[in-house]
CSV table of C-alpha atoms in Angstrom, one decimal:
chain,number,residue,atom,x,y,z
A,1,UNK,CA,0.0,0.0,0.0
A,2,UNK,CA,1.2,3.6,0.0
A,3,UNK,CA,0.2,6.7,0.8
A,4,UNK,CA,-0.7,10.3,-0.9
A,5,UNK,CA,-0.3,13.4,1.0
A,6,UNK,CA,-0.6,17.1,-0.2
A,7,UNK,CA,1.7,19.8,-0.1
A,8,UNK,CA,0.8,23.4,-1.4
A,9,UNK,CA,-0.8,21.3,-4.8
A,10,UNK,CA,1.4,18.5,-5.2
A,11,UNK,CA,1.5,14.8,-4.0
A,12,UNK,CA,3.9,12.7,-2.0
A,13,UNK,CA,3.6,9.4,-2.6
A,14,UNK,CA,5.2,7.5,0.2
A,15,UNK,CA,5.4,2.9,0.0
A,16,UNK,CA,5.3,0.6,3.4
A,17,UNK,CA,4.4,-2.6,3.7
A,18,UNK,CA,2.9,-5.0,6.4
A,19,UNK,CA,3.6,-3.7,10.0
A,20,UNK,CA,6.3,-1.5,8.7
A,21,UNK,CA,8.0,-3.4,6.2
A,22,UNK,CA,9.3,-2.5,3.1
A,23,UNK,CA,8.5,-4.4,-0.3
A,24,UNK,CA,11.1,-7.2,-0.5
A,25,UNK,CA,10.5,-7.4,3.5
A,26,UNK,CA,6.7,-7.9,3.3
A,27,UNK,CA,7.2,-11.1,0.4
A,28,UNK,CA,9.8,-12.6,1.8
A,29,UNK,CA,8.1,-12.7,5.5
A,30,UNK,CA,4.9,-14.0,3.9
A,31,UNK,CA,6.7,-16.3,1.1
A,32,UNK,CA,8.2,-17.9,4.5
A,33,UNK,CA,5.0,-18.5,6.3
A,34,UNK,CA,3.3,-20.2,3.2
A,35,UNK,CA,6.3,-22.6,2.4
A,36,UNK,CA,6.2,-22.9,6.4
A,37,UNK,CA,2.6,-24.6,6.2
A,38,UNK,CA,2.8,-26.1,3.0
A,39,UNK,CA,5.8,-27.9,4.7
A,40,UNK,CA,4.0,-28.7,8.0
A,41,UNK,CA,1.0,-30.1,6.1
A,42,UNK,CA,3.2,-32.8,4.3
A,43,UNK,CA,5.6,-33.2,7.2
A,44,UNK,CA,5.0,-32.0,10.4
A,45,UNK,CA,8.3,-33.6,12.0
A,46,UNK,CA,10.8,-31.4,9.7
A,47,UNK,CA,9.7,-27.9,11.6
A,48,UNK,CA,11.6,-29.1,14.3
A,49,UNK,CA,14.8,-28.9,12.6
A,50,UNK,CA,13.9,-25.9,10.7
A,51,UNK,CA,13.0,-24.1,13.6
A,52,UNK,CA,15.8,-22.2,14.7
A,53,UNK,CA,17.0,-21.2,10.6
A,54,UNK,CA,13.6,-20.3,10.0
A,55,UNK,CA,13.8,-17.9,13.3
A,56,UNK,CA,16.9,-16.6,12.4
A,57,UNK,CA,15.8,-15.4,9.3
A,58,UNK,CA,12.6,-13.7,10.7
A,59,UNK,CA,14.9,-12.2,12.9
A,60,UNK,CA,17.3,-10.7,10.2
A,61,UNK,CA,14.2,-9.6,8.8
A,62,UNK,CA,11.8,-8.2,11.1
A,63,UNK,CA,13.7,-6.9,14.4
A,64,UNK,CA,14.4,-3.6,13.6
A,65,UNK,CA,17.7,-1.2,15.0
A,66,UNK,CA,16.4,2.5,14.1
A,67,UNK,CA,14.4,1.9,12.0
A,68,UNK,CA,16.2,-0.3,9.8
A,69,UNK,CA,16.0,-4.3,9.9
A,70,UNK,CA,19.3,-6.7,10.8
A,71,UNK,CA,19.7,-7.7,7.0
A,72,UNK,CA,19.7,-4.6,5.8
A,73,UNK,CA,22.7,-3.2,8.3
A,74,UNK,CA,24.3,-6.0,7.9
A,75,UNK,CA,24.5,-5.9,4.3
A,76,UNK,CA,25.6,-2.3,4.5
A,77,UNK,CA,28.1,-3.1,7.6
A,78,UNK,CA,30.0,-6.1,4.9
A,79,UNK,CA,29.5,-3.6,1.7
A,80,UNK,CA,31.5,-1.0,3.8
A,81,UNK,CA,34.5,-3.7,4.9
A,82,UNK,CA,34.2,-4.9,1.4
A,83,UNK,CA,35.2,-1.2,0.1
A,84,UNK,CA,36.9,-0.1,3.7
A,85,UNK,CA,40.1,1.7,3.5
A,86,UNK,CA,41.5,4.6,1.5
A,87,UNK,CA,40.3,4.5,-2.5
A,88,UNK,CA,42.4,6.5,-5.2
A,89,UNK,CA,39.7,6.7,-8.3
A,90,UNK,CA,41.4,6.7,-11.8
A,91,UNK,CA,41.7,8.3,-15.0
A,92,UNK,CA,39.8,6.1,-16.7
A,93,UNK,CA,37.0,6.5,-14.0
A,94,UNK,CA,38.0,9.5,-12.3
A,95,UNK,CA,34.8,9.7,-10.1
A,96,UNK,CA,34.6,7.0,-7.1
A,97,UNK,CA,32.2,4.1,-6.3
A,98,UNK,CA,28.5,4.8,-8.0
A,99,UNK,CA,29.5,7.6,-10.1
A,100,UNK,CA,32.5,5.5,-11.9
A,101,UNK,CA,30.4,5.1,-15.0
A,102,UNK,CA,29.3,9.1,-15.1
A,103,UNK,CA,30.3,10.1,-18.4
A,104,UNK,CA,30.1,14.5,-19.7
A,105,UNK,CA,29.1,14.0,-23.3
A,106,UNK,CA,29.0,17.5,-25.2
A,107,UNK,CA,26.2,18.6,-27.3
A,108,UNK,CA,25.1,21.7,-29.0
A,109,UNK,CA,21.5,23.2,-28.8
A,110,UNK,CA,19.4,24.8,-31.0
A,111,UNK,CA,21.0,27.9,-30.3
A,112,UNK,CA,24.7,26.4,-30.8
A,113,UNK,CA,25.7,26.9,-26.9
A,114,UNK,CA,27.6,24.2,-25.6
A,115,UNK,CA,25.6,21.8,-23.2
A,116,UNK,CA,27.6,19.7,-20.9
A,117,UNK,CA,24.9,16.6,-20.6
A,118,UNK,CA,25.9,13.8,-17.4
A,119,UNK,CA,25.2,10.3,-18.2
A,120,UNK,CA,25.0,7.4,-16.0
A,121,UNK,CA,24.5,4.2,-16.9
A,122,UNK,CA,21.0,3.0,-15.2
A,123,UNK,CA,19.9,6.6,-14.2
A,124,UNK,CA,19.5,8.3,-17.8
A,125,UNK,CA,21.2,11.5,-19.0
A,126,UNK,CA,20.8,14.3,-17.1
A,127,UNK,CA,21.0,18.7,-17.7
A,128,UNK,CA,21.8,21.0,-14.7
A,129,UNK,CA,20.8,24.5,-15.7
A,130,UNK,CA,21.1,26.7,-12.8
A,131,UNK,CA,18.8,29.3,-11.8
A,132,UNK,CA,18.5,32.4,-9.5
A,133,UNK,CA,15.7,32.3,-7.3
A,134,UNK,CA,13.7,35.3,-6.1
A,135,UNK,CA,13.7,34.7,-2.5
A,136,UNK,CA,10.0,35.0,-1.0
A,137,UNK,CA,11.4,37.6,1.9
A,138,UNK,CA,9.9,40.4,0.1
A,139,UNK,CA,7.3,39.2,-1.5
A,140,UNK,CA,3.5,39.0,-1.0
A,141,UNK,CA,2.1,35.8,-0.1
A,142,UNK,CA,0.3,35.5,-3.0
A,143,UNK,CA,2.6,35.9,-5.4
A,144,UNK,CA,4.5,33.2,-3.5
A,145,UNK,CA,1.6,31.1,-3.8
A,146,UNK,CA,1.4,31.6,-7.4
A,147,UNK,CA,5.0,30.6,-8.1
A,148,UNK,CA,3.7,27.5,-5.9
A,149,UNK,CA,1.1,26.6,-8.1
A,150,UNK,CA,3.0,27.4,-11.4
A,151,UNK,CA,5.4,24.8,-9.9
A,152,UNK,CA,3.0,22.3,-9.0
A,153,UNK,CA,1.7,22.8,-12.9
A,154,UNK,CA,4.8,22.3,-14.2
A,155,UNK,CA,5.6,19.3,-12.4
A,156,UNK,CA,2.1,17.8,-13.2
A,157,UNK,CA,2.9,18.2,-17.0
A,158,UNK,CA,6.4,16.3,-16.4
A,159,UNK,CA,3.6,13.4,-15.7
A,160,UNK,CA,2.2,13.4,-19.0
A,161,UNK,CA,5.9,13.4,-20.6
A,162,UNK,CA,7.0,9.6,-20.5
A,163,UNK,CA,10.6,9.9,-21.2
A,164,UNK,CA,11.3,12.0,-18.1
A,165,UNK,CA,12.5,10.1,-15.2
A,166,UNK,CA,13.2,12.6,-12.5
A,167,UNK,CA,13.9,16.7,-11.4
A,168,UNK,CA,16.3,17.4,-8.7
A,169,UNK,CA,16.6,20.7,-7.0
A,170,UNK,CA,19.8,21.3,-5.3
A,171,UNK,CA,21.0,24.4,-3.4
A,172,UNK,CA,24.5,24.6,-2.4
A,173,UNK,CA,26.1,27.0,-0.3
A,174,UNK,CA,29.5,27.4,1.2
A,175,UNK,CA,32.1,29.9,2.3
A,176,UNK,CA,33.0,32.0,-1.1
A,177,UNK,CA,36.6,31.8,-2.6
A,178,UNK,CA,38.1,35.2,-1.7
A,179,UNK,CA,38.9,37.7,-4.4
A,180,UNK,CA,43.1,38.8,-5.6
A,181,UNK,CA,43.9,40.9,-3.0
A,182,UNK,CA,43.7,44.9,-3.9
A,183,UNK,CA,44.3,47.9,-2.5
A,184,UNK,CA,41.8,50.4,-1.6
A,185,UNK,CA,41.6,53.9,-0.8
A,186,UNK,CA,42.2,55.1,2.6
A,187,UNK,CA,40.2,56.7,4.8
A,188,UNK,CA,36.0,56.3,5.9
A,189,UNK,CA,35.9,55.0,2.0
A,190,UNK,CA,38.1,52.1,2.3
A,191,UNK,CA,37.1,51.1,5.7
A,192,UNK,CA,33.4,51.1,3.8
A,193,UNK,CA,34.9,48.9,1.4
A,194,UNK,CA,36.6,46.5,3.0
A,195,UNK,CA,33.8,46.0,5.6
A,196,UNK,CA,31.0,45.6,2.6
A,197,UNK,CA,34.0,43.0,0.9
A,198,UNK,CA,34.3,40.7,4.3
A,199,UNK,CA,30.9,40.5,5.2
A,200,UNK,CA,29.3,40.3,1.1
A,201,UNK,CA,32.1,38.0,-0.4
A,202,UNK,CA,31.7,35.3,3.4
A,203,UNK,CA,29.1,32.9,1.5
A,204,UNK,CA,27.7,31.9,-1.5
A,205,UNK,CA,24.7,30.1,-2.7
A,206,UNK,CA,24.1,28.0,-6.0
A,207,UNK,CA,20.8,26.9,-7.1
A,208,UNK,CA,20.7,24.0,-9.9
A,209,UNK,CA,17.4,22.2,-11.7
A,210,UNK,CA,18.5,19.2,-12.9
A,211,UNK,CA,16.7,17.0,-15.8
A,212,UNK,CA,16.9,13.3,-16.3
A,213,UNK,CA,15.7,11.3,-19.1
A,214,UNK,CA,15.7,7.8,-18.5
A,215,UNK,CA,18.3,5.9,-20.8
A,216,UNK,CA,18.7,1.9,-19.9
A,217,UNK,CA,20.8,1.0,-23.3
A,218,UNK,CA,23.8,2.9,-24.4
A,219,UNK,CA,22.1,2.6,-27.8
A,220,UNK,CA,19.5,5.3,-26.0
A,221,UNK,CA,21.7,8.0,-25.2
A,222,UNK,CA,21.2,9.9,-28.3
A,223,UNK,CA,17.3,9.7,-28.3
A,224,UNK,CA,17.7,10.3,-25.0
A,225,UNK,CA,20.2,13.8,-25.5
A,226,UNK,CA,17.9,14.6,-28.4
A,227,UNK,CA,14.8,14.5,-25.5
A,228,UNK,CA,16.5,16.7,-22.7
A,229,UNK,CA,17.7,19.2,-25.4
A,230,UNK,CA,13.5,19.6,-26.0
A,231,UNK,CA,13.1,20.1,-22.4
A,232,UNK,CA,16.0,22.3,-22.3
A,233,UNK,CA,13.9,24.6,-24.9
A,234,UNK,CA,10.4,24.5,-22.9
A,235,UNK,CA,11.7,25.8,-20.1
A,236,UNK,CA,9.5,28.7,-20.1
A,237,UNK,CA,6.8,27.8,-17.8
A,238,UNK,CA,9.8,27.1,-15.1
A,239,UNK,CA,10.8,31.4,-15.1
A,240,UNK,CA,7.1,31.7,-13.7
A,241,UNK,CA,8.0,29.6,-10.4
A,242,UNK,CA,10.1,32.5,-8.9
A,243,UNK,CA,13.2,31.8,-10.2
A,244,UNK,CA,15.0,33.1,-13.3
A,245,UNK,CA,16.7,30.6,-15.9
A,246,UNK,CA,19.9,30.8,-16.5
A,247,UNK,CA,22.0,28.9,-19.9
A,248,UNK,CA,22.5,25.2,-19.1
A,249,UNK,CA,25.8,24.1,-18.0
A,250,UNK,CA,28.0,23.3,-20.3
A,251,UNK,CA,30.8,20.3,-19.9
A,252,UNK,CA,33.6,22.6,-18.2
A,253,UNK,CA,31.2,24.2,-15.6
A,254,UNK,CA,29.8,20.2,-15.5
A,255,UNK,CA,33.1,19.3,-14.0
A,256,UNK,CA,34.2,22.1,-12.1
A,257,UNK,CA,30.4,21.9,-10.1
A,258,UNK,CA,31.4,18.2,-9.5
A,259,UNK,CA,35.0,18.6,-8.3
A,260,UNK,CA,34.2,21.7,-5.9
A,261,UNK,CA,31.6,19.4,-4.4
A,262,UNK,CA,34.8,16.8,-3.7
A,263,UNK,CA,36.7,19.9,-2.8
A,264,UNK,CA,34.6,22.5,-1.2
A,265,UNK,CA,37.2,25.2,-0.7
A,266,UNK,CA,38.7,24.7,-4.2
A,267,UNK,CA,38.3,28.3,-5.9
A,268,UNK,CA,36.2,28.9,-9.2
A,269,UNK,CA,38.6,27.7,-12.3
A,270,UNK,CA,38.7,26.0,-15.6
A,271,UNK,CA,38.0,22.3,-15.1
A,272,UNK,CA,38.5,19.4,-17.3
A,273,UNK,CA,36.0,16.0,-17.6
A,274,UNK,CA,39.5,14.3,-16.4
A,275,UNK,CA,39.4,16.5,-13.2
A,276,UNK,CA,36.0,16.0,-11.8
A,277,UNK,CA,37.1,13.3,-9.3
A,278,UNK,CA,38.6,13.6,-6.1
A,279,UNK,CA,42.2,12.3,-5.4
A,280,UNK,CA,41.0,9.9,-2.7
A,281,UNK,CA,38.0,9.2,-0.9
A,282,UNK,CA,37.3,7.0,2.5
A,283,UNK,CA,33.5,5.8,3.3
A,284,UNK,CA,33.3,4.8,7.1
A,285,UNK,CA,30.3,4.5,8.6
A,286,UNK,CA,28.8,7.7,9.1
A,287,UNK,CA,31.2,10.2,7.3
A,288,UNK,CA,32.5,10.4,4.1
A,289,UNK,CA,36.4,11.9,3.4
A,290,UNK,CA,37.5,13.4,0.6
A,291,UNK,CA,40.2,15.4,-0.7
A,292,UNK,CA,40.4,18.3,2.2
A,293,UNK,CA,36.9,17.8,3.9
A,294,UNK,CA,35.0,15.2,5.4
A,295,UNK,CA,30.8,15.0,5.0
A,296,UNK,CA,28.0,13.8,6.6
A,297,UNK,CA,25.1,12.7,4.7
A,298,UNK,CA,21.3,13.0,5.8
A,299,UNK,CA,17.9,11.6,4.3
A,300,UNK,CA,14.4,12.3,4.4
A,301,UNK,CA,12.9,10.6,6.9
A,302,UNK,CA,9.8,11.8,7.8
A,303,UNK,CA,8.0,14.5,6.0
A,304,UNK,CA,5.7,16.9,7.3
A,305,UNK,CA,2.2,16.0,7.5
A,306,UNK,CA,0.5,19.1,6.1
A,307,UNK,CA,0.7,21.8,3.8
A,308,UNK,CA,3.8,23.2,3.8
A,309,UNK,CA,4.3,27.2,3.0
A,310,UNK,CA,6.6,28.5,0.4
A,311,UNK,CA,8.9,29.6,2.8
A,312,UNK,CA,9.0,26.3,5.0
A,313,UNK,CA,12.2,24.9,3.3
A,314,UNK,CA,14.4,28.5,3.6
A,315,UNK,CA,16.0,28.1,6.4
A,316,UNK,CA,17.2,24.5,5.8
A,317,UNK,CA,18.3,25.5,2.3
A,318,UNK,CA,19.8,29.1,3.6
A,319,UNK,CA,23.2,30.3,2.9
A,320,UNK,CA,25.8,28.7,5.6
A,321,UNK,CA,29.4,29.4,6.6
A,322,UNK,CA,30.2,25.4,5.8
A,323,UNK,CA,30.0,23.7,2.5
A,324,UNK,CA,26.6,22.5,2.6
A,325,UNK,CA,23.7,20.8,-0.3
A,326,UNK,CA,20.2,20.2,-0.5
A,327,UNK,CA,18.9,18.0,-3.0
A,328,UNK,CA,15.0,17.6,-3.4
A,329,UNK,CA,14.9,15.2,-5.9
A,330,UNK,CA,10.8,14.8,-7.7
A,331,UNK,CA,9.7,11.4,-9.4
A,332,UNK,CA,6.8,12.4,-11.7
A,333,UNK,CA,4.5,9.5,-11.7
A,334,UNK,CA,2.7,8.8,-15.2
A,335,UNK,CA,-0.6,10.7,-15.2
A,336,UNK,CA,-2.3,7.5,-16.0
A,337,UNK,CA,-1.0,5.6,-13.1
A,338,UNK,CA,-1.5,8.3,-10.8
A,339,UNK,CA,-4.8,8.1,-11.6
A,340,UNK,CA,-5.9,4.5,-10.6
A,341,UNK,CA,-3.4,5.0,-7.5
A,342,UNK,CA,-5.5,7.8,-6.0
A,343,UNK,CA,-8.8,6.0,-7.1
A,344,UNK,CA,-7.5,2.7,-5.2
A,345,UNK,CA,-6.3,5.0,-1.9
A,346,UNK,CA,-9.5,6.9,-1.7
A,347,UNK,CA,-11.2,3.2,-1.9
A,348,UNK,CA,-9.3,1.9,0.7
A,349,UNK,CA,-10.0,5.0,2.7
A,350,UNK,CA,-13.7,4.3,2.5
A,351,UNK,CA,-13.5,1.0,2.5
A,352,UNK,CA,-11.2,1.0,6.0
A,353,UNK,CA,-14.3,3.9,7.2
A,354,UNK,CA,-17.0,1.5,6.7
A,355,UNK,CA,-15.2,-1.8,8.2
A,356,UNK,CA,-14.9,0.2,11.4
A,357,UNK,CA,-18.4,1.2,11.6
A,358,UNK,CA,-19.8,-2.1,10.6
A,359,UNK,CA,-17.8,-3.1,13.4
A,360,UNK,CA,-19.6,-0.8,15.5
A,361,UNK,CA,-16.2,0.9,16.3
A,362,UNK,CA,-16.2,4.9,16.8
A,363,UNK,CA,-13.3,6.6,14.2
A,364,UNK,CA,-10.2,7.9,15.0
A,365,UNK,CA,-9.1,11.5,14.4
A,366,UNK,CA,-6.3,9.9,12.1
A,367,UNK,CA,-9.1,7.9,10.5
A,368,UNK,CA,-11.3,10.7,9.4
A,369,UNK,CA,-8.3,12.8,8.5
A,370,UNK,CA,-6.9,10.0,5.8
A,371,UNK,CA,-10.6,9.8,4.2
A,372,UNK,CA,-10.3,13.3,3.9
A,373,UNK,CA,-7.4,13.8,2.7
A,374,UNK,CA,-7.6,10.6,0.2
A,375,UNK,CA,-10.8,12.0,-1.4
A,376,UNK,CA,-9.2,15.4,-2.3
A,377,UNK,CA,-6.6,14.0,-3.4
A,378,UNK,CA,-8.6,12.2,-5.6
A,379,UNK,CA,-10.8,15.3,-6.2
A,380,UNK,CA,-7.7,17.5,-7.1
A,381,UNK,CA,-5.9,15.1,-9.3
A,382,UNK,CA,-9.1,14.4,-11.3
A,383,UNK,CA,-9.2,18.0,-12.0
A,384,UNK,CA,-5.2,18.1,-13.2
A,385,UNK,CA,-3.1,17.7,-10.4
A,386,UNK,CA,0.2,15.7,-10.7
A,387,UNK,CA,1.3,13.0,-8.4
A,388,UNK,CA,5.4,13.0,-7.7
A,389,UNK,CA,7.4,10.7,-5.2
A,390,UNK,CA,9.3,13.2,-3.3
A,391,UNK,CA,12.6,12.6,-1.3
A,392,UNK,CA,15.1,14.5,0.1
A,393,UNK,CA,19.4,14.3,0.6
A,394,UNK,CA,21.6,16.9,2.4
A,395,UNK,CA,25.3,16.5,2.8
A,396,UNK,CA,27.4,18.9,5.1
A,397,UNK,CA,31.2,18.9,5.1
A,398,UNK,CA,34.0,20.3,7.2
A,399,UNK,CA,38.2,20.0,7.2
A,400,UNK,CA,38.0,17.8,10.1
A,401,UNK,CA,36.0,15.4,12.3
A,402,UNK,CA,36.4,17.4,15.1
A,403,UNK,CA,34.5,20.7,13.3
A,404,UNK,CA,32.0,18.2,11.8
A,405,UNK,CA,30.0,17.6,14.7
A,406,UNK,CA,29.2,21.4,15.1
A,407,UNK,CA,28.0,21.4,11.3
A,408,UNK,CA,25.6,18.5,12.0
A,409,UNK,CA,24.5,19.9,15.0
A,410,UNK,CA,23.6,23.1,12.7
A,411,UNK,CA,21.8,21.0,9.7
A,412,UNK,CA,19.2,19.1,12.1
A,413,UNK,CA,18.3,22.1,13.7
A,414,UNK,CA,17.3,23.5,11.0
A,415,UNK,CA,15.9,20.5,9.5
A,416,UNK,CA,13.3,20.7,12.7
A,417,UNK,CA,12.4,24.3,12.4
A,418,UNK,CA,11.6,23.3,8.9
A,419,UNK,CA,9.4,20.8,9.9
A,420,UNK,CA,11.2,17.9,8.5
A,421,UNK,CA,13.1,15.2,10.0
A,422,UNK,CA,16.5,14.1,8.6
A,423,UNK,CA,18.4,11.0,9.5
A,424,UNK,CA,22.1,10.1,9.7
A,425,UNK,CA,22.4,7.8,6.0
A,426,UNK,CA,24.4,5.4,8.7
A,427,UNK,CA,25.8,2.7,5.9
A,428,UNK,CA,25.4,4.9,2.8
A,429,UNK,CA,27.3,7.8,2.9
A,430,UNK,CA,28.8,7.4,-0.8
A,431,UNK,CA,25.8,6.5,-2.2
A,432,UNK,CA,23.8,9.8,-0.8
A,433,UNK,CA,26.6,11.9,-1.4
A,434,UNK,CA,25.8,11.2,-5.2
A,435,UNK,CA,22.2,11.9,-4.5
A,436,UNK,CA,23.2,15.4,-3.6
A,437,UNK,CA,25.2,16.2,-6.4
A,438,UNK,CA,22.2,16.8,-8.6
A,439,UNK,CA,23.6,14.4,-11.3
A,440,UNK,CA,20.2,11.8,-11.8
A,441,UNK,CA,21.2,9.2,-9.6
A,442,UNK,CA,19.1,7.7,-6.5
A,443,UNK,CA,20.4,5.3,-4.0
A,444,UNK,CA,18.0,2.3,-4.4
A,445,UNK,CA,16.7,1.0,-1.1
A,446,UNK,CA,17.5,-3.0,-0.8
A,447,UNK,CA,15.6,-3.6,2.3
């Protein structure tokens, strides 16, 4: 089953299985029980001996340590000793673990600019055009609302658009490389000057939309250039959302986003699709080194349960003193399965409503609030709302271990007075490291 919530006119679509479980959970524990009474209806005397194997397994399975079953840390505790120890990536795969396979393949558009297109094999091909947002500081609250909406329109037309497979936002920010030293004027002018120059040039903030087209085969790659290069034209609707569009990325500022995200303090230069990687890299279990800095990573674990203003999300995404990314990464579903999938919730809803009063049971505030919300979300999409699977990745770094644990202390507070709540990606640090790098990949959850 899964569930649809609404926020500010679009859908999060959120999966969970029996008591908690996750898909592959859910089969296995019920494959289990069926071979475990097929079994005891043939031969009774063989449970004995496959009592304590079959409980083992159920324990791997079900007991859960924060949140997360036995199999699946322990599959993440042997990957980790499996790739422990200090890595030096390569030249013929200069980035490390997930992102070996990222290739920069160069294009032209319409236009003749230079478009630096990422793609990775099993995520698709990917755009990053950066943008300038607006900020909603000084703006009225409906004109926020209507960059909401034109947001949540332009994501509901990505659902009638088969080839696309998913949008990433991602804000960076971080201290700013300091300008050539110069000399200034003395006097109440230069002291004006150099104050406005330490306090302007601290920090710096980067905003990038990121476009993937799925692409399985490498015989897909140029239908699948051909298809981001028409979304790169359309991008119209997008300037309406509050932010304005700048040119696409081409291959050189491709690589020099990836390698200052390796190497936070590195200053703005010319980089090279050989240069993207870091020199070495070392995944432990909670942080992630590389080059001069070491990261932690965070997920989305629990989002909030209403509708969420447009400003909800600015102080977690705010401008920091630490190298620091947010990546809110949007799966359109396909308008025609979102369809059915709201149909089938709001019956369940109903259906759940009238088992309990058959029952002659009274209903819960929970249980009147999930009809509700299941029939407008019904109601709304039937009128043209879009349905997206939402999640979100943030990644912090610092020079040492030691300055890290004031950074992390600085991203979950204001993950909470955003409403949201973040968890330590304890086991896959690498892999959400990627996520936040705006790039089209995903970490895939095994458990």
């Amino acid at each position: 089953m899964s569930e649809v919530r609404t926020f500010g006119g679009w859908r999060e679509r959120r999966g969970f299985g029996v008591a908690g479980l996750s898909g592959p959970q859910t089969a296995g524990a019920l494959g289990a029980v069926l071979a475990a009474l097929a079994l005891a209806m043939v031969r009774p005397q063989v449970l004995a001996w496959l009592a304590v194997p079959v409980g083992g397994l159920f324990s791997l399975v079900m007991v859960r340590v924060r949140g997360d079953s036995l199999a699946g840390l322990l599959e993440r505790r042997v990957r980790i000793l499996r790739a422990g120890g200090i890595r030096h990536p390569d030249r013929a795969a200069p980035l490390p673990g997930v992102l070996s396979a990222l290739h920069i393949v160069d294009v032209a558009d319409a236009a003749g600019n230079e478009v630096g297109l990422i793609w990775l094999p099993g995520s698709g091909v990917t755009a990053l055009v950066p943008v300038e947002p607006l900020g909603v500081e000084l703006v009225a609250e409906d004109q926020a609302q209507a960059w909401l909406q034109a947001w949540s329109d332009w994501l509901s037309h990505l659902g009638y658009l088969s080839e696309v497979s998913r949008v990433a936002v991602t804000v960076h920010s971080g201290p700013a490389p300091r300008p050539p030293h110069r000399d200034v004027p003395s006097g109440v002018a230069g002291s004006i000057m150099a104050a406005v120059a330490a306090d302007g040039l601290h920090t710096r903030t980067r905003t990038v939309v990121s476009l993937t087209v799925s692409a399985d085969q490498k015989s897909d790659v140029t239908a699948a250039c051909a298809s981001v290069l028409d979304l790169l034209s359309g991008l119209d609707p997008l300037s309406r959302c509050g932010v304005a569009i700048l040119p696409a990325m081409g291959s050189s500022d491709v690589a020099l986003w990836l390698r200052q995200a390796f190497d936070p303090w590195l200053p703005d230069l010319v980089a090279a699709a050989m240069d993207v990687g870091p020199t070495a890299v070392q995944e432990t279990w909670g942080t992630y080194r590389h080059d001069g800095a070491v990261s932690a990573c965070y997920s989305w674990h629990e989002p909030p349960g209403e509708a969420m203003p447009p400003w909800t999300l600015a102080r977690l995404v705010g401008p920091t003193d630490y190298p620091k990314r947010v990546s809110l990464v949007y799966t359109p579903v396909p308008a025609h399965v979102a369809a059915r999938e709201v149909d089938r919730q709001a019956e369940a809803a109903m259906f759940r409503s009238e088992y309990r009063r058959r029952l002659g049971r009274d209903q819960t505030a929970r249980d009147q609030v999930d009809l509700q919300k299941a029939r407008q979300t019904a109601h709304e999409q039937a009128r043209g709302a879009g349905v997206v699977d939402v999640s979100l990745y943030a990644t912090v770094s610092a020079p040492d271990e030691q300055s890290l644990h004031a950074v992390t202390t600085d991203l979950e507070a204001r993950a909470g007075e955003s409403r949201l709540r973040l968890r330590r990606s304890y086991g896959a640090q690498e892999a959400v490291f990627a996520a936040t790098l705006g790039v089209g990949f995903r970490p895939s959850s095994r458990w």
